[in-house]
Coordinates of C-alpha atoms and ligand atoms in Angstrom, one line a residue:
M1029 CA 23.4 109.7 -104.3
K1030 CA 24.2 113.4 -104.8
I1031 CA 26.4 114.9 -102.1
E1032 CA 26.1 118.6 -101.1
L1033 CA 28.0 120.7 -98.7
I1034 CA 26.3 123.6 -96.8
K1035 CA 27.8 125.9 -94.2
G1036 CA 25.3 126.8 -91.5
D1037 CA 22.8 125.7 -88.9
I1038 CA 21.3 122.3 -89.5
T1039 CA 18.0 123.3 -88.0
K1040 CA 17.5 125.7 -90.9
I1041 CA 18.2 123.1 -93.6
K1042 CA 15.4 121.9 -95.9
S1043 CA 15.7 118.1 -95.9
D1044 CA 13.4 115.1 -95.3
A1045 CA 15.6 114.0 -92.4
I1046 CA 18.1 115.7 -90.3
V1047 CA 20.6 113.8 -88.2
N1048 CA 21.3 114.7 -84.6
A1049 CA 24.7 114.0 -82.9
A1050 CA 23.0 112.8 -79.7
N1051 CA 24.4 111.3 -76.6
S1052 CA 23.4 107.8 -75.4
S1053 CA 20.9 109.1 -72.9
L1054 CA 18.8 110.6 -75.8
L1055 CA 17.7 113.3 -73.3
G1056 CA 19.4 116.2 -75.0
G1057 CA 22.7 118.0 -74.6
G1058 CA 24.6 120.9 -75.9
G1059 CA 25.9 121.7 -79.4
V1060 CA 23.9 120.5 -82.3
D1061 CA 21.7 118.4 -80.0
G1062 CA 20.7 121.4 -78.0
A1063 CA 20.0 123.4 -81.1
I1064 CA 17.8 120.7 -82.6
H1065 CA 15.8 120.2 -79.4
R1066 CA 15.4 124.0 -79.0
A1067 CA 14.2 124.5 -82.6
G1068 CA 12.2 121.3 -82.8
G1069 CA 10.3 121.7 -79.5
I1070 CA 9.2 119.3 -76.8
D1071 CA 7.7 116.6 -79.1
I1072 CA 11.2 115.4 -80.0
L1073 CA 12.2 115.0 -76.4
D1074 CA 8.9 113.3 -75.6
E1075 CA 9.5 110.7 -78.3
C1076 CA 13.1 110.3 -77.2
R1077 CA 11.8 109.5 -73.7
R1078 CA 9.4 106.9 -75.1
I1079 CA 12.3 105.3 -77.0
R1080 CA 14.4 105.2 -73.8
N1081 CA 11.6 103.6 -71.8
R1082 CA 11.2 101.0 -74.5
Q1083 CA 14.8 100.1 -75.3
G1084 CA 17.0 101.8 -72.8
K1085 CA 19.9 104.0 -73.9
C1086 CA 21.1 104.3 -77.5
N1087 CA 24.4 102.6 -78.0
I1088 CA 27.3 104.3 -79.7
G1089 CA 27.1 104.0 -83.5
E1090 CA 23.4 103.2 -83.5
A1091 CA 20.5 105.4 -84.7
V1092 CA 16.9 105.9 -83.7
V1093 CA 14.2 108.1 -85.3
T1094 CA 11.7 110.6 -83.9
T1095 CA 9.4 113.3 -85.3
A1096 CA 11.1 116.5 -86.3
G1097 CA 8.6 118.5 -84.2
N1098 CA 8.5 122.1 -85.4
L1099 CA 11.3 121.7 -87.8
S1100 CA 10.6 121.6 -91.5
A1101 CA 12.1 118.1 -91.8
K1102 CA 9.9 115.0 -91.4
Y1103 CA 12.3 113.1 -89.1
V1104 CA 15.2 113.6 -86.8
I1105 CA 17.5 110.6 -86.8
H1106 CA 19.5 110.6 -83.5
T1107 CA 22.8 108.8 -83.6
V1108 CA 25.4 108.6 -80.9
G1109 CA 29.0 109.3 -81.9
P1110 CA 32.0 108.0 -80.1
V1111 CA 34.0 110.2 -77.8
W1112 CA 37.6 110.4 -79.1
N1113 CA 40.0 108.8 -76.7
G1114 CA 42.7 108.1 -79.3
H1115 CA 41.7 104.5 -80.0
E1116 CA 41.7 105.2 -83.7
E1117 CA 40.6 101.9 -85.1
K1118 CA 37.8 101.3 -82.7
E1119 CA 36.5 104.8 -82.6
S1120 CA 36.7 105.2 -86.4
K1121 CA 34.6 102.1 -86.9
L1122 CA 32.0 103.4 -84.4
L1123 CA 31.8 106.8 -86.2
A1124 CA 31.4 105.0 -89.6
N1125 CA 28.5 103.0 -88.0
C1126 CA 26.8 106.3 -87.1
Y1127 CA 26.7 107.3 -90.8
H1128 CA 25.8 103.8 -92.0
N1129 CA 23.0 103.1 -89.5
S1130 CA 21.5 106.6 -90.1
L1131 CA 21.5 106.0 -93.8
K1132 CA 19.9 102.6 -93.4
L1133 CA 17.2 104.0 -91.1
A1134 CA 16.6 106.8 -93.5
E1135 CA 16.2 104.4 -96.4
S1136 CA 13.7 102.3 -94.4
L1137 CA 11.6 105.6 -93.9
D1138 CA 11.7 106.4 -97.7
V1139 CA 13.8 109.5 -97.1
K1140 CA 15.0 111.3 -100.2
T1141 CA 17.2 113.9 -98.6
I1142 CA 19.2 113.6 -95.4
A1143 CA 21.4 116.2 -93.7
F1144 CA 24.3 115.3 -91.4
P1145 CA 26.2 117.4 -88.9
N1146 CA 29.9 116.7 -88.3
I1147 CA 29.2 114.0 -85.8
S1148 CA 31.7 113.7 -82.8
T1149 CA 33.7 116.8 -83.8
G1150 CA 32.4 119.1 -81.1
V1151 CA 32.6 118.2 -77.4
Y1152 CA 33.4 114.6 -78.3
R1153 CA 36.8 115.9 -79.7
F1154 CA 37.1 113.5 -82.7
P1155 CA 39.9 114.8 -85.0
K1156 CA 38.0 116.8 -87.7
E1157 CA 40.1 115.7 -90.7
L1158 CA 39.7 112.0 -89.9
A1159 CA 36.0 112.4 -89.0
G1160 CA 35.4 114.1 -92.3
K1161 CA 37.2 111.4 -94.2
I1162 CA 35.1 108.7 -92.5
A1163 CA 31.9 110.5 -93.2
V1164 CA 32.6 111.1 -96.8
D1165 CA 33.8 107.5 -97.4
E1166 CA 30.8 106.0 -95.6
V1167 CA 28.3 108.0 -97.6
R1168 CA 30.1 107.4 -100.9
N1169 CA 30.1 103.7 -100.3
F1170 CA 26.4 103.6 -99.4
K1171 CA 24.5 102.7 -102.5
S1172 CA 20.9 103.6 -102.3
E1173 CA 17.9 103.4 -104.6
V1174 CA 15.9 105.5 -102.2
I1175 CA 18.0 108.3 -100.9
E1176 CA 18.7 110.9 -103.6
K1177 CA 20.8 113.5 -101.7
V1178 CA 23.0 113.7 -98.7
I1179 CA 23.8 117.1 -97.3
F1180 CA 26.9 117.7 -95.1
V1181 CA 26.1 120.6 -92.9
C1182 CA 29.3 122.2 -91.6
F1183 CA 29.0 124.7 -88.7
D1184 CA 32.5 125.9 -88.4
D1185 CA 35.1 127.1 -90.9
E1186 CA 37.5 124.3 -90.2
N1187 CA 35.0 121.6 -91.1
E1188 CA 33.8 123.5 -94.1
L1189 CA 37.3 123.6 -95.5
I1190 CA 38.0 120.0 -94.7
Y1191 CA 34.8 118.9 -96.5
K1192 CA 35.4 121.2 -99.5
K1193 CA 38.7 119.4 -100.0
L1194 CA 37.3 115.9 -99.5
L1195 CA 34.4 116.5 -101.9
D1196 CA 36.5 118.1 -104.7
Ligands
ADP1477 P1 29.5 115.8 -80.5 O1 29.1 115.6 -79.0 O2 29.1 114.6 -81.3 O3 30.9 116.2 -80.7 P2 28.6 118.5 -80.9 O4 27.2 119.0 -81.0 O5 29.4 119.0 -79.7 O6 28.5 117.0 -80.9 O7 29.4 118.9 -82.2 C1 29.2 118.2 -83.4 C2 29.4 119.2 -84.6 O8 28.2 119.9 -84.7 C3 30.5 120.2 -84.3 O9 31.3 120.3 -85.5 C4 29.7 121.5 -84.1 O10 30.4 122.6 -84.6 C5 28.5 121.3 -84.9 N1 27.3 122.1 -84.6 C6 27.0 122.7 -83.4 N2 25.8 123.4 -83.6 C7 25.3 123.1 -84.8 C8 24.2 123.5 -85.6 N3 23.2 124.2 -85.0 N4 24.0 123.0 -86.8 C9 25.0 122.2 -87.4 N5 26.1 121.8 -86.7 C10 26.3 122.3 -85.5

């Protein structure tokens, strides 16, 4: 899989699937979640509600898929990152699961390109350097015959710099 780094707003990225850093309610929130629901429109929330009615909340590290509504992507993959509480081993594993399960789901949908935000590094306060390392390791270790390109979308300068170093 090719890996690309883009600085900017994930809702503007051209990609088959974009990943949302959701919360376990799946009912929307701030940050990238708010941006995706605002730009994608009500169809995304409607489908999130249906998923909730079917399976209940989404557990940390897991991923579910909805339409991308008005976005140019085909799918939004919603994954729930861990809140950082300093339990490094446990929370790192959960963050790795977010990337892994999103990639597995994307593969099952025949997705060729997938864009990730920097999951958990906003209000969930995961240390950015560690989160970046986990994201890059997990993507590099995922071998796929289906997915051709993974795009890391960094919104802030700090994450952009971290990913630049990691991907060099
Ligand atoms: P979390 O609750 O998982 O921490 P946040 O949305 O608060 O989720 O933040 C996750 C990351 O998404 C942060 O690095 C934040 O800077 C970034 N972010 C916020 N808005 C956007 C956006 N429109 N596109 C891409 N990334 C974004």
